[in-house]
XYZ file of N, CA and C in Angstrom:
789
model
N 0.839 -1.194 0.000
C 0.000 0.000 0.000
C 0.877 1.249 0.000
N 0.485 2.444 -0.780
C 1.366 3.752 -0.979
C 1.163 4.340 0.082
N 1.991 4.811 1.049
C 2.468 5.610 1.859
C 2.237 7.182 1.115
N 1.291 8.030 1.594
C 1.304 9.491 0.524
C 2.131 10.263 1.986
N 3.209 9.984 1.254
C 4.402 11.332 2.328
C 3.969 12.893 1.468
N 4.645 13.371 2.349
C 4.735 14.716 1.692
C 5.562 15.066 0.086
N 6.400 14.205 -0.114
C 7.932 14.192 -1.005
C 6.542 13.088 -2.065
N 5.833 12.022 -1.961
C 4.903 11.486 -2.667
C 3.940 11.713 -3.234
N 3.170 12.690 -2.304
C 2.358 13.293 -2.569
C 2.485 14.963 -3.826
N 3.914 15.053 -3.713
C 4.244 16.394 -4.369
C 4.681 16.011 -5.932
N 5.105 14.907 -6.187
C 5.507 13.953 -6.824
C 4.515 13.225 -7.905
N 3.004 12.882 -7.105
C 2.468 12.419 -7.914
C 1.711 13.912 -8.601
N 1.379 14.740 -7.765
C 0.356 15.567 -8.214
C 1.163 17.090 -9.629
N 2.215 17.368 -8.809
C 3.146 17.785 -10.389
C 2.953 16.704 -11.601
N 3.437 15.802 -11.861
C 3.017 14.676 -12.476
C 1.651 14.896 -13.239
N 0.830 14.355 -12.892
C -0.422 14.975 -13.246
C -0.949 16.267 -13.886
N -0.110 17.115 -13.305
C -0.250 18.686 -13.508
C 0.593 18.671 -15.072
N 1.155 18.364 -15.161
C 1.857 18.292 -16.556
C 2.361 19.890 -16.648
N 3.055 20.057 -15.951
C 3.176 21.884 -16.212
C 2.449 22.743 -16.109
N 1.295 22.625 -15.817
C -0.079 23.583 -15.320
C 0.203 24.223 -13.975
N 0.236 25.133 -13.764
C -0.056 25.754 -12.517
C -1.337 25.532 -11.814
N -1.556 25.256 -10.603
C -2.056 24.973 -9.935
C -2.960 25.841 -8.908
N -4.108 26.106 -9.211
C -4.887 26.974 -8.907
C -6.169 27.095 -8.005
N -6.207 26.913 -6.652
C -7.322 26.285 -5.805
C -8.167 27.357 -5.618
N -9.912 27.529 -5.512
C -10.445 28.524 -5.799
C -11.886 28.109 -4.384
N -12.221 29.265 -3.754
C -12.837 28.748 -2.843
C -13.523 30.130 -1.937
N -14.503 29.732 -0.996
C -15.363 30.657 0.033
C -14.333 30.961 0.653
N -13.839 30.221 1.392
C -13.613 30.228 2.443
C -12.256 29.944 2.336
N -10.979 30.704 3.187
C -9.646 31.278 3.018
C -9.055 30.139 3.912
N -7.970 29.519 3.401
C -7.431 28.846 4.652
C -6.661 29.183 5.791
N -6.464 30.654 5.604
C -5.478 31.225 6.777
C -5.977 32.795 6.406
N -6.533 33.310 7.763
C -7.207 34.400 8.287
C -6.414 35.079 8.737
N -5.996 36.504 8.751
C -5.365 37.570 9.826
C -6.251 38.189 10.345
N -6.139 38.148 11.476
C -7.393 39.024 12.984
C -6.571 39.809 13.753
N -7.321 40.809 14.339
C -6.524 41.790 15.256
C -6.968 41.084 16.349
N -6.127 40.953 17.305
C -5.653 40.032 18.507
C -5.344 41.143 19.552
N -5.779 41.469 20.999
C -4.746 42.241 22.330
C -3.472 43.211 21.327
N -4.015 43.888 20.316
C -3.386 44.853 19.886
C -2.350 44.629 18.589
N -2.612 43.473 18.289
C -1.668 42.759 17.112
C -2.629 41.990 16.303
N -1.712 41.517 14.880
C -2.315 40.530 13.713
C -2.033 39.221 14.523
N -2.672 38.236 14.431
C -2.220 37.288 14.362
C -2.676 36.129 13.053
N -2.623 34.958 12.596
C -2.689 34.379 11.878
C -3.534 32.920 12.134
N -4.443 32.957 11.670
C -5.504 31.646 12.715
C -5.962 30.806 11.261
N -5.620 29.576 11.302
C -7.242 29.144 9.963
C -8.081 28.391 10.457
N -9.163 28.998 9.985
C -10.434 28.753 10.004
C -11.095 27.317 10.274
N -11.948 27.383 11.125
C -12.551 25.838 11.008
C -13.142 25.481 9.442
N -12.528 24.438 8.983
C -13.031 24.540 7.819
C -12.668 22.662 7.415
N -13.472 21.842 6.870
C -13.185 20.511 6.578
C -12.447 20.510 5.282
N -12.935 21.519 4.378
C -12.663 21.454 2.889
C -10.880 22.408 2.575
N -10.484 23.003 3.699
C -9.228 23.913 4.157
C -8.211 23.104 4.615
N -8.872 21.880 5.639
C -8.124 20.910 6.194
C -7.982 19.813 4.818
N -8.450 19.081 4.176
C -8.132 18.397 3.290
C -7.278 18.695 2.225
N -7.417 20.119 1.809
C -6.677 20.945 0.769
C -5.454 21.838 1.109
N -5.045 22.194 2.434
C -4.143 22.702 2.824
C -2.589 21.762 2.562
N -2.979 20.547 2.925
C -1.575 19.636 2.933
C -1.180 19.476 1.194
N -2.040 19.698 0.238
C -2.120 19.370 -0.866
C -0.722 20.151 -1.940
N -1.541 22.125 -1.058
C -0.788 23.110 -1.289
C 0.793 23.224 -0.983
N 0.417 22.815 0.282
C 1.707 22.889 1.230
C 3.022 21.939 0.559
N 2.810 21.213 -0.104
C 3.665 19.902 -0.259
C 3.761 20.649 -1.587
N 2.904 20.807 -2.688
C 3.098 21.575 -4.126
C 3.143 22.646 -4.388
N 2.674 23.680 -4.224
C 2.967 25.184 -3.785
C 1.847 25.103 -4.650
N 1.593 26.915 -5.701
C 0.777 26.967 -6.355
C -0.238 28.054 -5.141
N -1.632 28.450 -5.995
C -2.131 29.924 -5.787
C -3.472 29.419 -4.972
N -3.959 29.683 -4.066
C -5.093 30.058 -3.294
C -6.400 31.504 -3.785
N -6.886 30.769 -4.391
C -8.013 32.101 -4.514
C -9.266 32.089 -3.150
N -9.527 33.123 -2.116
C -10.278 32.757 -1.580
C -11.147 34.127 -1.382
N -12.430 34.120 -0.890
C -12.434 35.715 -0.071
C -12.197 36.128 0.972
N -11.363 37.260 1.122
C -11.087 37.777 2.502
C -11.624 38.318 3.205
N -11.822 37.609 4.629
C -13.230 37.603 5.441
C -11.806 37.998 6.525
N -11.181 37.940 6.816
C -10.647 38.738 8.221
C -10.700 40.128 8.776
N -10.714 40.698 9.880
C -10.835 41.893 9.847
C -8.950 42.857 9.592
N -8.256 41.754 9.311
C -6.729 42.497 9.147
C -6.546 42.083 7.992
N -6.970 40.994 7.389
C -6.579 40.408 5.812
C -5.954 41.688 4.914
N -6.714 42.508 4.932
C -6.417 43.780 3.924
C -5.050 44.449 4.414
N -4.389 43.915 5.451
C -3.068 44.941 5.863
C -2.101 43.795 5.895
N -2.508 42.616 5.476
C -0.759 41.646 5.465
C -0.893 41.290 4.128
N -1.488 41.913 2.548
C -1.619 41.400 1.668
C -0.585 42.421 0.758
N 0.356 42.303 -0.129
C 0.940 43.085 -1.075
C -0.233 43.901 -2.453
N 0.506 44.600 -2.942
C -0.383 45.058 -3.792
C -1.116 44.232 -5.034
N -0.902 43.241 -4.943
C -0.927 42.230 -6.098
C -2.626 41.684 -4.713
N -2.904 41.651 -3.834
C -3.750 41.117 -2.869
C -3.026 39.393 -2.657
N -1.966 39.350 -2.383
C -1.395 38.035 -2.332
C -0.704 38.057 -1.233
N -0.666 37.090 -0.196
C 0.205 36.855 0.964
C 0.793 35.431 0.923
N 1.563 35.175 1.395
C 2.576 34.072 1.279
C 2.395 33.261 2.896
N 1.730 32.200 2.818
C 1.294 31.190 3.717
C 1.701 29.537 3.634
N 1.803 29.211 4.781
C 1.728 29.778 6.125
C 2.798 30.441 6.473
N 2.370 31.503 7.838
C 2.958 32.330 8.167
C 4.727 31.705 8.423
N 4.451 30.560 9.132
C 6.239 29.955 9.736
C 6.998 29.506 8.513
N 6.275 29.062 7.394
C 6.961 28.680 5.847
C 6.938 28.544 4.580
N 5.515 29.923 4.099
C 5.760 30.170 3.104
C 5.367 29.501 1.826
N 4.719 28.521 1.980
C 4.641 27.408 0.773
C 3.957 27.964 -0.277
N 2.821 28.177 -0.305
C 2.253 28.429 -1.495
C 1.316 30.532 -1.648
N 0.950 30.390 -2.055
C 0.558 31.988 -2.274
C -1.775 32.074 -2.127
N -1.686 33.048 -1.113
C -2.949 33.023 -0.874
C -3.135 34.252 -1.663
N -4.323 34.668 -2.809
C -4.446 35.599 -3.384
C -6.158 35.955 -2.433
N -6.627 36.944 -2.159
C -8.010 37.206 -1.683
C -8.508 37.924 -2.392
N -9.678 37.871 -2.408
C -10.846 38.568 -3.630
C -11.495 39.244 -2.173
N -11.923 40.764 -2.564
C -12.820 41.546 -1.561
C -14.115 41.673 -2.064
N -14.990 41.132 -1.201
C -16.779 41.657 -1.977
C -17.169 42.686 -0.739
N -18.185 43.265 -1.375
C -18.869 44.113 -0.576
C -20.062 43.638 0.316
N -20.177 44.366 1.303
C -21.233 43.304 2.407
C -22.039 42.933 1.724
N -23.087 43.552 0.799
C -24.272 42.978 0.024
C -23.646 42.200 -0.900
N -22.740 41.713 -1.404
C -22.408 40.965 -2.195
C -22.214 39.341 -1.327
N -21.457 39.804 -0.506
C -21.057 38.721 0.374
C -22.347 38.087 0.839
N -22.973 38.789 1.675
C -24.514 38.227 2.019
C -25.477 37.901 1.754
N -25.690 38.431 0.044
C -26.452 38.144 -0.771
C -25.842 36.817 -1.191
N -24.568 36.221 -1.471
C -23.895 35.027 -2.112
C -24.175 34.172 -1.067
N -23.748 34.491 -0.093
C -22.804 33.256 1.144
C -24.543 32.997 1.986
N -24.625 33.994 2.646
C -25.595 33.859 3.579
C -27.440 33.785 2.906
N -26.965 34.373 1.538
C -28.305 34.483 1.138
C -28.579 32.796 0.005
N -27.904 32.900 -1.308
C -28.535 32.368 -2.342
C -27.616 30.704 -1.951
N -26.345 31.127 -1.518
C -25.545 29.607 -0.961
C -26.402 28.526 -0.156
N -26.532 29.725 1.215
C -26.684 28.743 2.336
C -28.400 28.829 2.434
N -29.325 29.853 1.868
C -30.713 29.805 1.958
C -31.027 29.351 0.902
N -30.764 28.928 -0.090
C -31.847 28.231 -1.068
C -30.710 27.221 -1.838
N -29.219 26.795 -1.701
C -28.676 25.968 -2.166
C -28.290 24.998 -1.356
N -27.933 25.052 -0.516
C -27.693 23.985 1.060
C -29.192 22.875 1.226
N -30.384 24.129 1.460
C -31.349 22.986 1.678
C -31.801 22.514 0.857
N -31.436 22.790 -0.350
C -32.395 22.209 -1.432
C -31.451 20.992 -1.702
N -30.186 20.655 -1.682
C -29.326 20.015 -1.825
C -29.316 18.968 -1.017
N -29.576 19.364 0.321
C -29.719 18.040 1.615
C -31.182 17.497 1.520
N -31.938 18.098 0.790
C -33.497 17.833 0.708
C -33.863 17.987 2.278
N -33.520 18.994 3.179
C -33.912 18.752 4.522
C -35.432 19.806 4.437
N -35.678 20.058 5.890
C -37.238 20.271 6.254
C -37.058 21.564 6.553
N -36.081 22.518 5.727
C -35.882 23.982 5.283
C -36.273 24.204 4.521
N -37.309 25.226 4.524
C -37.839 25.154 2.658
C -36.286 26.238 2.332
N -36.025 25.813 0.803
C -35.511 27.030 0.191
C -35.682 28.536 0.195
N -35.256 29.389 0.196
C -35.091 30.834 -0.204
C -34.941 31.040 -1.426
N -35.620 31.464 -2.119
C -35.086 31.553 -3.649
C -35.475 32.834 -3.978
N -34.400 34.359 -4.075
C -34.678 35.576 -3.732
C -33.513 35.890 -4.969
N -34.309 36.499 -5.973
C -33.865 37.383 -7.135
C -32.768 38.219 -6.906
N -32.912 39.044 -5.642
C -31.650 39.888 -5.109
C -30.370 38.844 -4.867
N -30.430 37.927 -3.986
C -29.597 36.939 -3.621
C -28.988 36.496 -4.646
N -29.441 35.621 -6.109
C -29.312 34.887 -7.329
C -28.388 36.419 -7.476
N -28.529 37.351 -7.734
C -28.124 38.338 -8.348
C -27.049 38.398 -7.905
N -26.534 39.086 -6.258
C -25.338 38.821 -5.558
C -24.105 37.641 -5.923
N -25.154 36.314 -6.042
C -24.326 35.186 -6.111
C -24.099 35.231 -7.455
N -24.351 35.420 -8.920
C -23.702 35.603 -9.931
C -22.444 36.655 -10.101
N -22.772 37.696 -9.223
C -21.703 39.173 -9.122
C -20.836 38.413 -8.548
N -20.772 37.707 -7.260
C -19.279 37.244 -6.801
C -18.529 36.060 -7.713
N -19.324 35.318 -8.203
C -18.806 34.864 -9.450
C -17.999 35.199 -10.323
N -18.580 36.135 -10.839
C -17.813 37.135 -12.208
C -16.967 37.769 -11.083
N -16.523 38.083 -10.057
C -15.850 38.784 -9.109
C -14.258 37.417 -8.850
N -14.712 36.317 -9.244
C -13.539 35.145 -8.656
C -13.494 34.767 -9.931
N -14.417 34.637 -10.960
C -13.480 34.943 -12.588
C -12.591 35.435 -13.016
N -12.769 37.112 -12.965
C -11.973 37.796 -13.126
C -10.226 37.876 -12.335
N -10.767 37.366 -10.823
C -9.390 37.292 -10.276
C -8.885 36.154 -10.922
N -9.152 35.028 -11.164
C -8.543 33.934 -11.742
C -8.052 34.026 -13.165
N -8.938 34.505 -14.205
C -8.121 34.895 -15.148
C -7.155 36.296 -15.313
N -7.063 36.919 -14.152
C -5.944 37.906 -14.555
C -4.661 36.608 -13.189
N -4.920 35.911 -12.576
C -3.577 34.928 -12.557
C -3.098 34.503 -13.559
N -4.289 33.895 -13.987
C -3.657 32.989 -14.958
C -2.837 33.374 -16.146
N -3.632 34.268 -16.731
C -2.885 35.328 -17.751
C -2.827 33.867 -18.712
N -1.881 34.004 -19.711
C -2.517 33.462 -20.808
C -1.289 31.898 -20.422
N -1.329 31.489 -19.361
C -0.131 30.188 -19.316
C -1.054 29.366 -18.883
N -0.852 28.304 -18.994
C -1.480 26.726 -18.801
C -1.898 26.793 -17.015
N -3.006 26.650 -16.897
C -2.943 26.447 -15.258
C -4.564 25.089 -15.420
N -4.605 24.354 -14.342
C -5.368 23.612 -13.558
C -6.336 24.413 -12.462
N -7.489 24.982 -12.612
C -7.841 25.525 -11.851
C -9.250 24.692 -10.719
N -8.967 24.362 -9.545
C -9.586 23.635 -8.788
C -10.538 24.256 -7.928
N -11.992 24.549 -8.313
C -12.475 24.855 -7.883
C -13.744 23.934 -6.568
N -13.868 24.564 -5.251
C -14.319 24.353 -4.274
C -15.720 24.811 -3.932
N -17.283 23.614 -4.281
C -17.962 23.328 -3.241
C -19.008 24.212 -4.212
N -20.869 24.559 -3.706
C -21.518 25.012 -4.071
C -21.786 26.507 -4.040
N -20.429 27.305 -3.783
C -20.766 28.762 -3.530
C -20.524 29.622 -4.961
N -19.777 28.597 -6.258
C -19.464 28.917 -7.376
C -19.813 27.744 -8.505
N -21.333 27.366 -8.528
C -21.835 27.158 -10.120
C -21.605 27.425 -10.529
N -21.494 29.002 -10.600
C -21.556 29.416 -12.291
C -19.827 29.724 -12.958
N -19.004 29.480 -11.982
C -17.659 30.257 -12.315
C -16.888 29.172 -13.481
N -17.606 27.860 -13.588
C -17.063 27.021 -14.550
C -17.137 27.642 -15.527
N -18.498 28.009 -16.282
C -18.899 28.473 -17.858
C -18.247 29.731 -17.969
N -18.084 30.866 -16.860
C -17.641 32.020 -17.044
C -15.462 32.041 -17.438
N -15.010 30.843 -16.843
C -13.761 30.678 -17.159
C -13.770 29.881 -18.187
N -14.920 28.908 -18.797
C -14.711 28.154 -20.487
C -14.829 28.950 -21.604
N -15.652 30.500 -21.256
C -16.040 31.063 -22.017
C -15.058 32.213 -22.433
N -14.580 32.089 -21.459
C -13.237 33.256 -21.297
C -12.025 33.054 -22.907
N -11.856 31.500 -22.969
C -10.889 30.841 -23.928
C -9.668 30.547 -23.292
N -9.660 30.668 -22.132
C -8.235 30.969 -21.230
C -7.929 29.305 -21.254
N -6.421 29.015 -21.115
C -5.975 27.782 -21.678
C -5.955 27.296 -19.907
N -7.268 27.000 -19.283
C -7.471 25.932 -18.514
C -7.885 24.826 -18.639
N -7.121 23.670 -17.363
C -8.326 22.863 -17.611
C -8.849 23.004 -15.901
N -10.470 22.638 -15.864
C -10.915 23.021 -15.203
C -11.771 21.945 -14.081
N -11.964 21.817 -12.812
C -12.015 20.896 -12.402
C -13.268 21.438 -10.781
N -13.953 20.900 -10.475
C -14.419 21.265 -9.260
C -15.206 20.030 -8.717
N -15.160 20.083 -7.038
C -15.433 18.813 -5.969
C -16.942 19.992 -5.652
N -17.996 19.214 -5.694
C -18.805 19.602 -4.731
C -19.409 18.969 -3.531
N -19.090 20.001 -2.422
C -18.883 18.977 -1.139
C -20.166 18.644 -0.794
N -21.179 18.814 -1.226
C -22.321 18.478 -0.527
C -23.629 17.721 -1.108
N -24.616 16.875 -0.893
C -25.272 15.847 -1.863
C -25.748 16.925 -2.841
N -26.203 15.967 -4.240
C -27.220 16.465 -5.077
C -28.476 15.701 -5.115
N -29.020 16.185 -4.678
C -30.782 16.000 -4.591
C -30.812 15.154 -5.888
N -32.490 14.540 -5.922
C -33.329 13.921 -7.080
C -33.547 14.871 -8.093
N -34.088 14.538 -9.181
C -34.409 15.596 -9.979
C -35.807 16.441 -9.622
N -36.117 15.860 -9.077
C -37.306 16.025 -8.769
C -37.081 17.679 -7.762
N -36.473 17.185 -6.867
C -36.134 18.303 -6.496
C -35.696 19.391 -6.474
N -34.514 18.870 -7.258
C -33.727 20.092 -7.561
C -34.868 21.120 -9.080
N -35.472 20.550 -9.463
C -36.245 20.930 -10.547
C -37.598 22.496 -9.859
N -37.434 22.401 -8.562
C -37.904 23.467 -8.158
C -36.934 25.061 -8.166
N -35.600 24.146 -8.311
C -34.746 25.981 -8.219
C -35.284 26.419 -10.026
N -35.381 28.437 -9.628
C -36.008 28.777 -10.305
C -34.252 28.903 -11.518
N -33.170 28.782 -10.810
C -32.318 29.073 -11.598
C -31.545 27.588 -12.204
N -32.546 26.807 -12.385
C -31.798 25.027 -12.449
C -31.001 25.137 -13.453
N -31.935 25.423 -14.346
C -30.704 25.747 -15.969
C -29.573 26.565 -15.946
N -29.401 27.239 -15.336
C -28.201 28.346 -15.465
C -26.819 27.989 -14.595
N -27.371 27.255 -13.477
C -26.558 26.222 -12.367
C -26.192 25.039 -13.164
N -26.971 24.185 -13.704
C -26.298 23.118 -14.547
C -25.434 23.378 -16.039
N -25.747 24.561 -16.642
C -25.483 24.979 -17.429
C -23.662 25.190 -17.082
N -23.502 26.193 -16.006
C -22.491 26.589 -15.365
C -21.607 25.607 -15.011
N -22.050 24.315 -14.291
C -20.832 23.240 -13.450
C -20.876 22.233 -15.101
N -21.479 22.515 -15.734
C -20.870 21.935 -17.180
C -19.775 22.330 -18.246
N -19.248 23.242 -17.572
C -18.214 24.387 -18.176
C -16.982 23.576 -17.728
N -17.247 22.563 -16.278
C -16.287 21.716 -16.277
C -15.648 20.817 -16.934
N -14.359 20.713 -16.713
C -13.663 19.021 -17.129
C -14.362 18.061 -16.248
N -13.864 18.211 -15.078
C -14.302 16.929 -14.081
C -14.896 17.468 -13.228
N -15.882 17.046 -12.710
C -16.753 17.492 -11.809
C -17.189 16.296 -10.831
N -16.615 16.502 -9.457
C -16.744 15.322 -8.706
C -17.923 15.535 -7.501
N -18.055 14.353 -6.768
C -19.256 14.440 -6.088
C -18.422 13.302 -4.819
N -18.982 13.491 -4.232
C -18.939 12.373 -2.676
C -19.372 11.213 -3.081
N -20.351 10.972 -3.699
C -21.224 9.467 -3.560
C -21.487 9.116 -5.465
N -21.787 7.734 -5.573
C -21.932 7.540 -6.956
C -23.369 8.282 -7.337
N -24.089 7.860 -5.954
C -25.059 8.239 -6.279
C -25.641 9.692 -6.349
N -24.583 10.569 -5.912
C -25.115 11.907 -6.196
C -24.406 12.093 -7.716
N -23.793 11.325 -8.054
C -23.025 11.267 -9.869
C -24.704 11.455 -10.827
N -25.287 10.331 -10.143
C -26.234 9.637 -11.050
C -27.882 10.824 -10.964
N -27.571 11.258 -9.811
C -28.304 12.257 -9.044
C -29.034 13.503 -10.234
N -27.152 13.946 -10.198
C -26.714 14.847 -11.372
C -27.166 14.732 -12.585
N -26.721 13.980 -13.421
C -27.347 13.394 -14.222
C -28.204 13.230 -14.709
N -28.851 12.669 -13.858
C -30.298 12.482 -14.148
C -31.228 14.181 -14.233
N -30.401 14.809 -13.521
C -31.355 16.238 -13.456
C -30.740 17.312 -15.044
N -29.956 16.547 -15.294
C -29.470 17.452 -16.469
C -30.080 16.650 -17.635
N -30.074 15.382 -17.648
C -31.061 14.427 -18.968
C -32.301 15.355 -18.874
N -33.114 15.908 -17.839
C -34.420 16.086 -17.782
C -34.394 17.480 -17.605
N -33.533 18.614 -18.205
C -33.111 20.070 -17.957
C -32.807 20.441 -19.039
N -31.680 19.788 -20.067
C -31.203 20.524 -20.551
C -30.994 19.114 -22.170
N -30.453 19.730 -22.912
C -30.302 18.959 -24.331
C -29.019 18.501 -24.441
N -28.635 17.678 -23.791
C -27.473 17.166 -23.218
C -27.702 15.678 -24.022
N -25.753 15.054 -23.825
C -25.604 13.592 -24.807
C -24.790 12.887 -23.688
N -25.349 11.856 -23.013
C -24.786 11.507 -21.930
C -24.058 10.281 -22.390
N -23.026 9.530 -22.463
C -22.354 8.606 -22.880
C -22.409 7.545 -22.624
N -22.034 6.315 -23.103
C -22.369 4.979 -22.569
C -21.955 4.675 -21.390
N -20.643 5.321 -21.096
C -20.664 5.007 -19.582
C -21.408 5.384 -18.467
N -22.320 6.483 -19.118
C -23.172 7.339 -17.962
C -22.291 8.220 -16.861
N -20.901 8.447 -17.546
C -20.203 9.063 -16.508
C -19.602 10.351 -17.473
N -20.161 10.240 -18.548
C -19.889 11.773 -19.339
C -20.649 12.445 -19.303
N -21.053 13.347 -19.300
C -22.116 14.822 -20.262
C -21.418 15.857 -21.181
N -22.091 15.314 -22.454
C -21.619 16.210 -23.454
C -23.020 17.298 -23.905
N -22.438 18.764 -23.239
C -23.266 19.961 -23.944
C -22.704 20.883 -24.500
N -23.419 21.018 -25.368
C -22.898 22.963 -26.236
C -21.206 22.516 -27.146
N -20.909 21.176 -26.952
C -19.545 20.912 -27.642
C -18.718 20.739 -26.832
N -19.040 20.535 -25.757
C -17.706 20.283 -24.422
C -18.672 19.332 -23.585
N -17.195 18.402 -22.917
C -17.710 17.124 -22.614
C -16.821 17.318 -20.775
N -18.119 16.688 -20.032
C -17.595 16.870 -18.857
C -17.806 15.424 -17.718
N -16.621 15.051 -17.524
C -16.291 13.805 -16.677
C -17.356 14.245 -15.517
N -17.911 13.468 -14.456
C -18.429 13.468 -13.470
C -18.212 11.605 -12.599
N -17.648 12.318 -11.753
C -17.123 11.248 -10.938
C -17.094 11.137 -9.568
N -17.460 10.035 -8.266
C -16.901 10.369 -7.413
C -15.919 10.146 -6.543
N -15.884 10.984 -5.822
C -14.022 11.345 -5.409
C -14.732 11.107 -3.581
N -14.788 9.846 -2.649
C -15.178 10.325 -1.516
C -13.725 10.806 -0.692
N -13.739 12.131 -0.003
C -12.580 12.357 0.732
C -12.773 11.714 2.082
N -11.321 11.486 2.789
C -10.864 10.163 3.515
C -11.336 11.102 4.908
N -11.055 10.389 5.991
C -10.883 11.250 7.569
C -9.319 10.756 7.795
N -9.370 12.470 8.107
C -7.887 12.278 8.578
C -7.926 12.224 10.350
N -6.520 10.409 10.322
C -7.032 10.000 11.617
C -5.720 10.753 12.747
């Protein structure tokens, strides 16, 4: 059985990368600056999806896109908005994107966590589904587009995007022409079709995480989940393996990836 050391782990995933730069894209920042008894200090965040992806960085270096939610973030960042983390060694480069409170709250607190969370767990929350919110959450989108393609600039990068707070940022970086390839985990189930067939924005959300290369899921069955809600959405050519979707001329892997507990 493979031992994933640090020196293994850096090893296989360059490898893979084939010369692509390496580009992790996400809510939520893995290392926060807060004013502390009169000083910055440097804390990260409780976060499951920070803890799995931090060792990844750390071992390969490569760019952090996140938003900056600290109340000091804005005074340890260079003019480029990039800080060099972690604080004791430096490994890889945290870039932060700034939204404005209504942007932020309208995305995160409004259209994310009120009408995409519950509709997703199918729990006994009804959805929120608020035009202002949808609106917010497309603006921070085009807001973590734009930072990603002025990284990338016109060189080969892998850009790994994180979880349900960015549907739509797949189609907005395929559409761009920018020489990615493009990849995103979403951490949380996908409902029946049935269900998900109540968001008023279904098409524009599936439309969006189809902009992907690979698009992974936790369970097979939220693969099939998927799937099934895009056969019955959109004019899509799903492949014999049932593990492709081909739309609009681009073909997108969907697979799942369950992440481990670290013991």
């Amino acid at each position: 059985m493979k031992v994933w050391t640090r020196d293994v782990l850096s090893e296989f995933v360059r490898a893979k990368l084939d010369g692509r730069r390496l580009i992790v894209v996400s809510n939520r920042e893995p290392f926060q600056h807060r004013r502390a008894n009169g000083s910055i200090e440097c804390v990260q965040p409780a976060s499951g999806m920070a803890s799995a992806l931090d060792p990844v960085m750390r071992a390969c270096g490569g760019l952090w896109i996140a938003h900056g939610s600290g109340d000091a973030d804005r005074q340890t960042v260079d003019y480029r908005d990039h800080v060099r983390v972690p604080p004791d060694s430096n490994e890889y480069t945290l870039r932060r994107v700034w939204l404005p409170k209504k942007e932020e709250e309208g995305h995160y607190a409004g259209l994310s966590n009120q009408a995409l969370w519950p509709l997703c767990h199918m729990s006994f929350t009804r959805p929120v589904f608020d035009s202002q919110h949808w609106a917010m959450y497309r603006r921070v989108n085009e807001r973590f587009a734009e930072a990603i393609l002025q990284e990338a600039g016109e060189d080969p990068a892998f850009v790994f995007i994180q979880d349900y707070h960015f549907a739509l940022l797949p189609r907005m970086l395929r559409d761009a022409g920018a020489n990615l390839v493009i990849a995103q985990f979403w951490h949380i189930p996908w409902p029946n079709r049935e269900t998900f067939s109540s968001c008023p924005w279904q098409s524009d959300i599936l439309d969006g995480m189809l902009g992907n290369d690979l698009l992974g899921f936790h369970l097979q069955q939220h693969c099939q989940n998927f799937i099934d809600t895009v056969t019955g959405s959109l004019e899509a050519r799903i492949d014999a393996s049932g593990a492709e979707v081909c739309f609009g001329g681009h073909s997108t892997v969907v697979r799942p990836f369950p992440i481990g507990i670290d013991f």
